[in-house]
Tab-separated table of C-alpha atoms in Angstrom:
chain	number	residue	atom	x	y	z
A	13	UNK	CA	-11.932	-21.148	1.097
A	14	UNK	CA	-9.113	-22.554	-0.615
A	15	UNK	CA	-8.099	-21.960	-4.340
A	16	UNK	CA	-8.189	-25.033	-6.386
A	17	UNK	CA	-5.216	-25.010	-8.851
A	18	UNK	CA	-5.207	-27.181	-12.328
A	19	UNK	CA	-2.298	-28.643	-12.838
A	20	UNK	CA	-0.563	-31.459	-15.485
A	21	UNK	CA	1.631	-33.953	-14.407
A	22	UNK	CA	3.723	-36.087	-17.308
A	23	UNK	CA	5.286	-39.406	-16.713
A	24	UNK	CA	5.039	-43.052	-17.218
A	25	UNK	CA	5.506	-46.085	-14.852
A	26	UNK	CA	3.734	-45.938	-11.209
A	27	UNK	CA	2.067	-43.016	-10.425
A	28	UNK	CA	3.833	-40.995	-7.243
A	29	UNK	CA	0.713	-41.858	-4.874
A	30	UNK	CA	2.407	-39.936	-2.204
A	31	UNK	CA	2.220	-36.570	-4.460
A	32	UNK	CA	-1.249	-36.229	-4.008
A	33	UNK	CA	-0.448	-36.001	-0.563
A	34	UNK	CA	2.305	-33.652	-0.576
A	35	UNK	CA	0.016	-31.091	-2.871
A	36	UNK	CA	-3.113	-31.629	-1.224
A	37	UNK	CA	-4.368	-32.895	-4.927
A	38	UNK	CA	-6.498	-35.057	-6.311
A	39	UNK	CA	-7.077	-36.356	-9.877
A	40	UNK	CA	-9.433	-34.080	-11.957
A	41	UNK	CA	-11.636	-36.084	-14.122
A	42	UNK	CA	-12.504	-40.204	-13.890
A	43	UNK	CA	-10.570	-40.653	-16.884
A	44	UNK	CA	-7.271	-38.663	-14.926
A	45	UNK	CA	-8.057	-41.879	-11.467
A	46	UNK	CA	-7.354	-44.169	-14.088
A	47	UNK	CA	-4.556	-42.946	-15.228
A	48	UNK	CA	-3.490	-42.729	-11.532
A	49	UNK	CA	-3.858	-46.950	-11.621
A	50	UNK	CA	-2.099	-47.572	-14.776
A	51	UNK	CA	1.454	-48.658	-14.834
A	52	UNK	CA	2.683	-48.564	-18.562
A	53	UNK	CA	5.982	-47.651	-20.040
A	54	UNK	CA	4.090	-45.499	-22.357
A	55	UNK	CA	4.126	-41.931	-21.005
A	56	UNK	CA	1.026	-40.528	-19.939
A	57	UNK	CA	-0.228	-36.904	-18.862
A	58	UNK	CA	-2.620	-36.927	-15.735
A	59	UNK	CA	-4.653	-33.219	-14.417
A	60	UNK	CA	-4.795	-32.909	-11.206
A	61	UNK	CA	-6.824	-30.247	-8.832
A	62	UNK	CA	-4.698	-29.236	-6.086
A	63	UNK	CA	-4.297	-26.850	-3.181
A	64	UNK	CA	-0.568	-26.566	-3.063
A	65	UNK	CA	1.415	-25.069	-5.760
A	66	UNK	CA	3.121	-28.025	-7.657
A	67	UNK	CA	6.617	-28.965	-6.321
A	68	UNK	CA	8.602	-29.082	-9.415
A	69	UNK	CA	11.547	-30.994	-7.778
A	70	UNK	CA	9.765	-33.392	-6.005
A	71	UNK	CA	7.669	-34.213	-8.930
A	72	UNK	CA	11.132	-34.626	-10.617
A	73	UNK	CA	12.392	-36.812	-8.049
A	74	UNK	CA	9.843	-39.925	-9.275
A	75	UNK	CA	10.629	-38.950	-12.651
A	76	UNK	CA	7.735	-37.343	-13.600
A	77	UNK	CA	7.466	-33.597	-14.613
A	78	UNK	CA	4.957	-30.901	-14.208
A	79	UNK	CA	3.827	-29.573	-17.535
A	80	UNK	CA	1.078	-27.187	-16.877
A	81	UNK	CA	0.970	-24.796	-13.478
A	82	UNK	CA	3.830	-25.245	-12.059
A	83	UNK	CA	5.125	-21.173	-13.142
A	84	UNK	CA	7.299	-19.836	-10.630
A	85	UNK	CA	7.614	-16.044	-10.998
A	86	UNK	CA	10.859	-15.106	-12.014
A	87	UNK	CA	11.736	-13.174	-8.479
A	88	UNK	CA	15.418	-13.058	-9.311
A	89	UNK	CA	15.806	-9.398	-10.160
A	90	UNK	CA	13.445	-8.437	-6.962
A	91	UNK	CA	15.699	-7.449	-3.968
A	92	UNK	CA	14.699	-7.591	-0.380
A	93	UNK	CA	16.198	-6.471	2.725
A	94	UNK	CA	13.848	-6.789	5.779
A	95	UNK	CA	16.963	-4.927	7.611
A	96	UNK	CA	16.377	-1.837	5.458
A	97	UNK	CA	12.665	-2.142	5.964
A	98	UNK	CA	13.051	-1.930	9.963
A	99	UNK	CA	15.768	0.652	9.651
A	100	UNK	CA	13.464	2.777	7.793
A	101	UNK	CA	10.437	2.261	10.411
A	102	UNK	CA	12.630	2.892	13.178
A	103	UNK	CA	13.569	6.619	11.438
A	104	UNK	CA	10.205	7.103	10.346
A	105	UNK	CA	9.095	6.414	14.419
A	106	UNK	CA	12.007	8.862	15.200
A	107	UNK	CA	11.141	11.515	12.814
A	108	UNK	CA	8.017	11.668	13.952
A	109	UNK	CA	8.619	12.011	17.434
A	110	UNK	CA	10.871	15.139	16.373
A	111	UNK	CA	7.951	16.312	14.514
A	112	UNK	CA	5.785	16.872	17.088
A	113	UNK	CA	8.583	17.754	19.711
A	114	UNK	CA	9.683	20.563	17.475
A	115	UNK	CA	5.824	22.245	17.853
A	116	UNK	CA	6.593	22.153	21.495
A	117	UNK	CA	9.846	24.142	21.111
A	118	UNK	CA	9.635	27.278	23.601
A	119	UNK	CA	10.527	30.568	21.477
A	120	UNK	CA	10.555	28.767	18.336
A	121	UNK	CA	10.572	31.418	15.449
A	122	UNK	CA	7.362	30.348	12.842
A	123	UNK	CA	9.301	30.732	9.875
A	124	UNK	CA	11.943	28.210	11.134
A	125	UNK	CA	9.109	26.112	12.874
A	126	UNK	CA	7.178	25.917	9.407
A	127	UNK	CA	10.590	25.164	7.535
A	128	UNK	CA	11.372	22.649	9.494
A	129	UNK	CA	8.335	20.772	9.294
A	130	UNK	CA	7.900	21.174	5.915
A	131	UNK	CA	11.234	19.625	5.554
A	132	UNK	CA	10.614	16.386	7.678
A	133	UNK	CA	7.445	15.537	6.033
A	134	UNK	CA	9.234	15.790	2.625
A	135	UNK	CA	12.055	13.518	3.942
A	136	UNK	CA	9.254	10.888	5.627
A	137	UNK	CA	7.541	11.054	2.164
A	138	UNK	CA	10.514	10.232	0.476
A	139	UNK	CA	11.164	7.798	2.276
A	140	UNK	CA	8.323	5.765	1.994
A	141	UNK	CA	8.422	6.595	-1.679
A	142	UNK	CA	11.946	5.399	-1.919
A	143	UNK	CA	12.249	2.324	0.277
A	144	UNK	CA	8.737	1.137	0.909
A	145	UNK	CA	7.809	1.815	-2.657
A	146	UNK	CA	11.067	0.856	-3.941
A	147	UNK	CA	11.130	3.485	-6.571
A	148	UNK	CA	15.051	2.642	-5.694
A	149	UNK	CA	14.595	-0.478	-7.557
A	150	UNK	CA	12.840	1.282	-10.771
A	151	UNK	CA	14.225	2.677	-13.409
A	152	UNK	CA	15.159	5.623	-13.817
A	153	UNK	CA	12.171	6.773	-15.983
A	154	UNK	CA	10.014	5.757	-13.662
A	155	UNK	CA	11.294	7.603	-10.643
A	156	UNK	CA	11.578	10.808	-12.724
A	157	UNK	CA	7.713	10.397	-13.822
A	158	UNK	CA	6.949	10.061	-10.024
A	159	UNK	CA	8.910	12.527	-8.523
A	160	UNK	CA	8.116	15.204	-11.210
A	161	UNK	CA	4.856	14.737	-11.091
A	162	UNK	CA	4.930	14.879	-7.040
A	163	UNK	CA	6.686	17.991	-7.512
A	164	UNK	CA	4.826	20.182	-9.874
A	165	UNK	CA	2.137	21.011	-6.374
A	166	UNK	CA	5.097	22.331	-4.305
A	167	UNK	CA	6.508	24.221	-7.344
A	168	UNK	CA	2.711	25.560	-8.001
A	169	UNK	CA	2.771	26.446	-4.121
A	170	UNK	CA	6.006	28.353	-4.550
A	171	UNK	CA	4.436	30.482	-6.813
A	172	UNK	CA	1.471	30.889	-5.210
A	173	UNK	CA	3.488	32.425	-2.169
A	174	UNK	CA	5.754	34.277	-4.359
A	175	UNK	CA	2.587	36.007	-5.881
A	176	UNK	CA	1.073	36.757	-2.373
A	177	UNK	CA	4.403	38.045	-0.710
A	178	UNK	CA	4.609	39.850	-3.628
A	179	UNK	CA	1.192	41.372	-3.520
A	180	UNK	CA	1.352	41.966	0.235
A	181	UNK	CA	4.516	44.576	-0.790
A	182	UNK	CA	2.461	46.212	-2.916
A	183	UNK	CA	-0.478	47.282	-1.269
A	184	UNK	CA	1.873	48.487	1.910
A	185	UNK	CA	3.936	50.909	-0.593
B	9	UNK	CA	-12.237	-26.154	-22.441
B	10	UNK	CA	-14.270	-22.905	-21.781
B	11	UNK	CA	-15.634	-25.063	-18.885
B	12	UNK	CA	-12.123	-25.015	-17.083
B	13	UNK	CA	-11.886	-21.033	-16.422
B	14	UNK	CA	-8.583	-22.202	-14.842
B	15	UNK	CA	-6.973	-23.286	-17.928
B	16	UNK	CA	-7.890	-20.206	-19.442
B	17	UNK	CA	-5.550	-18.450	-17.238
B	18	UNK	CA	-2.351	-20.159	-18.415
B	19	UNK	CA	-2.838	-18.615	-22.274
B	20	UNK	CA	-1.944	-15.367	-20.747
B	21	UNK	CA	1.459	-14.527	-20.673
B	22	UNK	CA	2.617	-14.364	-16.961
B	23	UNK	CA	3.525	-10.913	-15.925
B	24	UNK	CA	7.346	-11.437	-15.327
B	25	UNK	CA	7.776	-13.036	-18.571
B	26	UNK	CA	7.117	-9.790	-20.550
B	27	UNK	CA	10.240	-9.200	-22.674
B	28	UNK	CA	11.777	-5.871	-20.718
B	29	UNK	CA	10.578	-2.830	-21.384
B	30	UNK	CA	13.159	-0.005	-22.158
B	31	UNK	CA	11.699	3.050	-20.167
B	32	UNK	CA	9.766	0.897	-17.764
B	33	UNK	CA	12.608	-2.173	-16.925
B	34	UNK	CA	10.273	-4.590	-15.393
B	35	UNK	CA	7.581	-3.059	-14.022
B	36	UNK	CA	4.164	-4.986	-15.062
B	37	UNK	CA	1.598	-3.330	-16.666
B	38	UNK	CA	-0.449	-3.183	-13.621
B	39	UNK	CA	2.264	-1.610	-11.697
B	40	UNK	CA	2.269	1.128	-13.823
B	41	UNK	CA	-1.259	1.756	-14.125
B	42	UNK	CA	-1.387	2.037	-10.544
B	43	UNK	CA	1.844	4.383	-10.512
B	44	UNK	CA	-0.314	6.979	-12.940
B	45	UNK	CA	-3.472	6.661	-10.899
B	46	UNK	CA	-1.636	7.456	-7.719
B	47	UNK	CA	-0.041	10.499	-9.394
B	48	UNK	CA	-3.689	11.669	-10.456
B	49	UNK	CA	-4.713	10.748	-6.908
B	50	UNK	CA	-1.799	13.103	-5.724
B	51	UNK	CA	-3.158	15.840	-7.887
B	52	UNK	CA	-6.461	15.669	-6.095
B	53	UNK	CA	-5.095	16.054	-2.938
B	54	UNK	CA	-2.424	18.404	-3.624
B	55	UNK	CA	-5.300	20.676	-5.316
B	56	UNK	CA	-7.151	20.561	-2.016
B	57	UNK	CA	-4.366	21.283	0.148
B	58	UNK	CA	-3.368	23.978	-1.720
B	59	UNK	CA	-7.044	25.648	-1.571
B	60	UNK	CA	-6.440	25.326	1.876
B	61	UNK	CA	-3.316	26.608	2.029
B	62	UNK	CA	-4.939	29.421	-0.574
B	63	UNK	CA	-7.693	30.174	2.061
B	64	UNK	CA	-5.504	30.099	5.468
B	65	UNK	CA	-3.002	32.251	3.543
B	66	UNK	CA	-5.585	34.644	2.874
B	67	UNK	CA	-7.953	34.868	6.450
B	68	UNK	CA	-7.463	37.414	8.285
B	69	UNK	CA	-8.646	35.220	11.289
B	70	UNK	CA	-8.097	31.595	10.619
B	71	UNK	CA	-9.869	29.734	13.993
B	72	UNK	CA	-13.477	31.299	14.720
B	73	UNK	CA	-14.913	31.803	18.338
B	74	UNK	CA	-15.888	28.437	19.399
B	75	UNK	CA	-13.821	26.440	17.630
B	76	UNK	CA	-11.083	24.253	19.272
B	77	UNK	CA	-7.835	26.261	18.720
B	78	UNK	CA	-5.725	22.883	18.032
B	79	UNK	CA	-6.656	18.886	16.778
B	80	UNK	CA	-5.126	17.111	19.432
B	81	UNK	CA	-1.312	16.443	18.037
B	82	UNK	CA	-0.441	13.723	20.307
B	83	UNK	CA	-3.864	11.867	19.509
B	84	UNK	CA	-2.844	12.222	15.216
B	85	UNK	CA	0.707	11.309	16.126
B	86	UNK	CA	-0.254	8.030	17.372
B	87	UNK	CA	-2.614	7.562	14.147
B	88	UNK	CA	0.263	8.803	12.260
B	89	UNK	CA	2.392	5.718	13.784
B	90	UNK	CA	-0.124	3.400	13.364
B	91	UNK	CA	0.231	4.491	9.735
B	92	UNK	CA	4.097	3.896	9.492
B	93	UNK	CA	3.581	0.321	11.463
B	94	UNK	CA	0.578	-0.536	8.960
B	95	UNK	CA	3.398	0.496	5.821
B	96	UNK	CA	6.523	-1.825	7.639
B	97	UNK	CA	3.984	-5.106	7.839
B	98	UNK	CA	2.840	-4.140	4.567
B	99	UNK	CA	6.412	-4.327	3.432
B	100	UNK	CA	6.714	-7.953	5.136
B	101	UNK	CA	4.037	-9.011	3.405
B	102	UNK	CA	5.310	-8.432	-0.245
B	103	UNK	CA	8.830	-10.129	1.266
B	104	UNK	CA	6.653	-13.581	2.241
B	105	UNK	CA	5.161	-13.237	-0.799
B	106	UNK	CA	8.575	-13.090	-3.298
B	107	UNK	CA	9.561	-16.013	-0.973
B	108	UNK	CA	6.513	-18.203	-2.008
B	109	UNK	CA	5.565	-18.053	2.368
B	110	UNK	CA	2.232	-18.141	1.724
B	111	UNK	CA	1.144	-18.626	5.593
B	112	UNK	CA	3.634	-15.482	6.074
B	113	UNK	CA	2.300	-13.642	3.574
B	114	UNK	CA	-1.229	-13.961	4.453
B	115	UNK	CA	-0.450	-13.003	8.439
B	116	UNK	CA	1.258	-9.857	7.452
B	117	UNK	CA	-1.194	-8.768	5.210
B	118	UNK	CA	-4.059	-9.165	7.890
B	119	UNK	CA	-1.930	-7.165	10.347
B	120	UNK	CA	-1.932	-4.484	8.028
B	121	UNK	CA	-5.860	-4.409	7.189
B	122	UNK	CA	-6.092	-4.241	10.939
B	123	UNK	CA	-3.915	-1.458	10.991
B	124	UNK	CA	-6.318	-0.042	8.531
B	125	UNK	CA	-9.081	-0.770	10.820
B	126	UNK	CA	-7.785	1.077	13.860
B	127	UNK	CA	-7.053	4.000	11.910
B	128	UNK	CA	-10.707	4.681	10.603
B	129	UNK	CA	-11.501	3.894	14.459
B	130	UNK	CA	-8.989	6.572	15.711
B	131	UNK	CA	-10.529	9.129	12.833
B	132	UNK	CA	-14.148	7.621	14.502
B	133	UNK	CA	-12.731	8.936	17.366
B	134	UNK	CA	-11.826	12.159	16.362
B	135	UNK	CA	-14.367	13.315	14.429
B	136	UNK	CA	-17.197	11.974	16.598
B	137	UNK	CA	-16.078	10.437	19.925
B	138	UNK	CA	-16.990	7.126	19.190
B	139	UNK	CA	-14.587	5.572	21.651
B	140	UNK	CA	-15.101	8.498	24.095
B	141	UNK	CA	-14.776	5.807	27.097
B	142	UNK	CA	-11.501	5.279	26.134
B	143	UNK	CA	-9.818	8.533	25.169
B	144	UNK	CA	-12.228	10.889	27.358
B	145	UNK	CA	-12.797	13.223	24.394
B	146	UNK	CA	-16.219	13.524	23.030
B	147	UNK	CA	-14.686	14.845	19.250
B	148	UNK	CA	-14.071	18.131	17.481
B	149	UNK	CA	-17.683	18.230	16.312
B	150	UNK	CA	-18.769	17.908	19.858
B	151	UNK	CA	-16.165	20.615	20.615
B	152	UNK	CA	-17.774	22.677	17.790
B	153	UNK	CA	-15.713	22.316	14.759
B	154	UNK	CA	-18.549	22.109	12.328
B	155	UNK	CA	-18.295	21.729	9.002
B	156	UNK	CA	-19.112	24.573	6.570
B	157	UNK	CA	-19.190	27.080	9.768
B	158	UNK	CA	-16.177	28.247	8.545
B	159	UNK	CA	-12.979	27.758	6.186
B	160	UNK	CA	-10.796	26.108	8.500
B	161	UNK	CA	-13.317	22.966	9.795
B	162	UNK	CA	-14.545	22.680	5.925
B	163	UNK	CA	-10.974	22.221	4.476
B	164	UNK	CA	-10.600	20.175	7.611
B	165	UNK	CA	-12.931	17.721	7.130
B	166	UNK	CA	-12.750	17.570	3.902
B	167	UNK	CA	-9.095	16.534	3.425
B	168	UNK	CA	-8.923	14.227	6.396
B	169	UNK	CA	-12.540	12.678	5.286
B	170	UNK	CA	-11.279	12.428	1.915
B	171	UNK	CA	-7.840	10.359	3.124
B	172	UNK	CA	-10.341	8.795	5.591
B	173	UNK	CA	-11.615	7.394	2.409
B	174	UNK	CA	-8.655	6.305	1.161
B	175	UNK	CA	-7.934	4.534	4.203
B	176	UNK	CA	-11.405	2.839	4.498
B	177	UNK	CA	-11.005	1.624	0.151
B	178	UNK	CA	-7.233	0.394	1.021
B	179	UNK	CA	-8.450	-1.367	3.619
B	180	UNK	CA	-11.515	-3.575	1.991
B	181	UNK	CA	-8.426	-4.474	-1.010
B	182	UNK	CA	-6.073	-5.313	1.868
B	183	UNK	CA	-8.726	-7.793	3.431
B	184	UNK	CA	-9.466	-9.258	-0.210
B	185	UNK	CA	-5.961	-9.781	-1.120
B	186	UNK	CA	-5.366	-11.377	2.252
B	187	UNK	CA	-8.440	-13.959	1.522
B	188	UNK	CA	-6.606	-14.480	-1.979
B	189	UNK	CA	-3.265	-14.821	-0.338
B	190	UNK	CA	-4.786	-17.132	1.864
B	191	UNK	CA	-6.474	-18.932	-0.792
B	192	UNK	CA	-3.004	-19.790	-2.610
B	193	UNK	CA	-3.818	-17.262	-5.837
B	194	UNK	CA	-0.063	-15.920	-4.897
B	195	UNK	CA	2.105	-19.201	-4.704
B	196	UNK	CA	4.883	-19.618	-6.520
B	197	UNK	CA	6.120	-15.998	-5.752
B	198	UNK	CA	3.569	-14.572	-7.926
B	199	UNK	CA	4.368	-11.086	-6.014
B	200	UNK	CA	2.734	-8.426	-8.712
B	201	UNK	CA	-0.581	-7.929	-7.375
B	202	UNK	CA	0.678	-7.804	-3.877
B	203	UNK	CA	3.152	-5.013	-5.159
B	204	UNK	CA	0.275	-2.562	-6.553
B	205	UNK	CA	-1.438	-2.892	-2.916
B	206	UNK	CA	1.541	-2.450	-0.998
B	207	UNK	CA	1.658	0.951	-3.508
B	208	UNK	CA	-1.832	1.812	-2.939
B	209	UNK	CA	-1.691	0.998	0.785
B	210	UNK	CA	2.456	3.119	1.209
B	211	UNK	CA	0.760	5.941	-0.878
B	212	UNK	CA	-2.124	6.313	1.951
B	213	UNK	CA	0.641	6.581	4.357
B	214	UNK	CA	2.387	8.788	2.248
B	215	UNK	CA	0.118	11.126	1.557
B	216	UNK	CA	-1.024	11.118	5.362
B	217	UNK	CA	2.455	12.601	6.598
B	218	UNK	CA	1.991	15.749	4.470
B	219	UNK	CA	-1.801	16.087	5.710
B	220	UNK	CA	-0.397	15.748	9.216
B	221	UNK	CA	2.260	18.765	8.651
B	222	UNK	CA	-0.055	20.884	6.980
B	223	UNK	CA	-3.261	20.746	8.556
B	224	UNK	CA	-2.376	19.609	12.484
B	225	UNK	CA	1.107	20.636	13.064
B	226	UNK	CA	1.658	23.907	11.324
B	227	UNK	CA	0.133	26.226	14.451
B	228	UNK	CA	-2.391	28.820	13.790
């Protein structure tokens, strides 16, 4: 069940024996084992099959390098903060809990009860939007795509009230 | 060469070395072709919850003799947690994965097709009683909530069945890109594909708080 990776390996000398090791590889075709035996000055490109993703340091370390699948993904411009991530769970946990506590309320009025449900299931939403989907890391035409588009139901809805409240005063003239 | 289908892979250009987009930043093609399906996916549901809203607006009696008068809250608030704790795992997973932890990576994303798992069990439950030994409830068709009897258990099933659904499709791609995580396809902190799940899978959530305002908590 594991993924076998092709990678190239460049170098000349001794082959790093140990690498195969390290990257659970092996060498790909006959002609790639006897490369493995050679010892030349005369630099020389071995394939390998291997489990592990290359290590590009280590490889560098015998001075050989990795030519072929050894692409890291450029991660530099991702941000993470598992601190964020909890904080958010923890509120989302909480506002919850109020959620349903607020149904319970004795002598609640319905148009405050409805409110404020309405508004902590657009606050959870956004929030999962915003930190677990990290449109806070998108640009800025991204997030306005989303939240536009998220938004033209509840403006539809506000119409659709307007129109019935509206009708309702009608027929009681 | 066409007998190495690996090879083939490395004359594509890698999705992080796309020269920057000016609207879009960084965001891979795939990323954004799952942010426009989600926003059609949002359409659907926002067109069914506003026919339901359309229809309970409109009733002059919304719950018919014989039906249950509420869904069980408390038993949807836990499902709804299991949600959020399914969404904070999912969000672990894509950290392992920008970190190149592939062991990490792979755990968290199991934990969160599990959490996938239990939730179709706790909608089992609801609809049908399927773990009746546990929860002593023998479901709201049982308790005579039957769809197309009347407005309220059609829009009912319909919108949870069709999140249901969500649910059960998020959960077979969570469990394949768990194998694939597992299988090394995302070394190297090849995050992208993990990123369009975690969307898929924090959209499920998402869309699951506003079903639980509008259909269970807003009383009849």
């Amino acid at each position: 069940m594991d993924y076998v990776r092709s990678i190239e390996v460049q170098g000349s000398g001794e082959f790093p024996v140990e690498m195969l090791k390290h990257g659970k590889s092996w060498p790909a075709r006959p002609e790639d084992a006897e490369s493995l035996l050679k010892s030349g000055d005369e630099s020389r490109v071995v394939r390998l099959s291997s489990l592990n993703h290359p290590d590009v340091s280590k490889w560098e370390s015998f001075g050989w390098s990795v030519i072929k699948g050894a692409h890291m993904t450029d991660t530099s411009h991702v941000h993470i903060n598992r601190k964020e991530y909890w904080v958010i769970f923890i509120l989302l946990f909480l506002l919850t809990v109020l959620e349903v506590g607020v149904v319970f309320v004795p002598g609640i009025s319905k148009v405050l009860l409805i409110s404020a449900l309405v508004g902590l299931a657009l606050v959870k939403a956004a929030m999962v939007g915003w930190f677990f989907m990290h449109l806070s890391h998108d640009t800025a035409s991204i997030r306005n795509g989303v939240v536009v588009g998220m938004a033209i139901p509840f403006f539809y809805a506000f119409v659709l009230i307007a129109e019935a409240a509206w009708r309702l005063s009608w027929t009681q003239l | 060469m066409g007998a190495h289908a690996a090879d083939d892979h490395h004359h594509e250009l890698p999705f992080d070395q796309w020269p920057e987009d000016a609207w879009t930043g960084k965001a891979s093609m795939g990323k954004i072709g799952m942010w426009v399906f989600l926003l059609s996916d949002a359409l659907t549901f926002a067109g069914f919850l506003l026919a339901y809203g359309i229809l309970r607006g409109g009733s002059d009696q919304w719950v018919m003799p014989g039906e249950p008068v509420e869904f069980g809250i408390n038993f949807t608030a836990g499902l709804t947690f299991l949600l959020i704790c399914s969404s904070v795992t999912m969000v672990m997973a894509y950290a392992a994965c920008v970190e190149d932890n592939r062991k990490s990576a792979t755990k968290w994303l199991f934990a969160t097709a599990i959490g996938g798992v239990l939730f179709l069990c706790g909608q089992m439950q609801e609809y049908f009683g399927a773990f009746e030994f546990l929860f002593h409830h023998k479901g709201l068709i049982a308790d005579g909530l039957i769809f197309g009897n009347s407005h309220r258990a059609s829009t009912f099933y319909l919108i949870t069945s069709f999140h249901g659904f969500h649910v059960f499709s998020g959960t077979v791609y969570l469990f394949i890109m768990a194998f694939r995580t597992a299988m090394g396809k995302y070394d190297g902190g090849n995050y992208n594909h993990i990123e369009i799940c975690g969307l898929f899978w924090h959209f499920v959530d998402l869309i699951w708080i506003l079903v639980f305002t509008f259909i269970y908590l807003i009383p009849a």
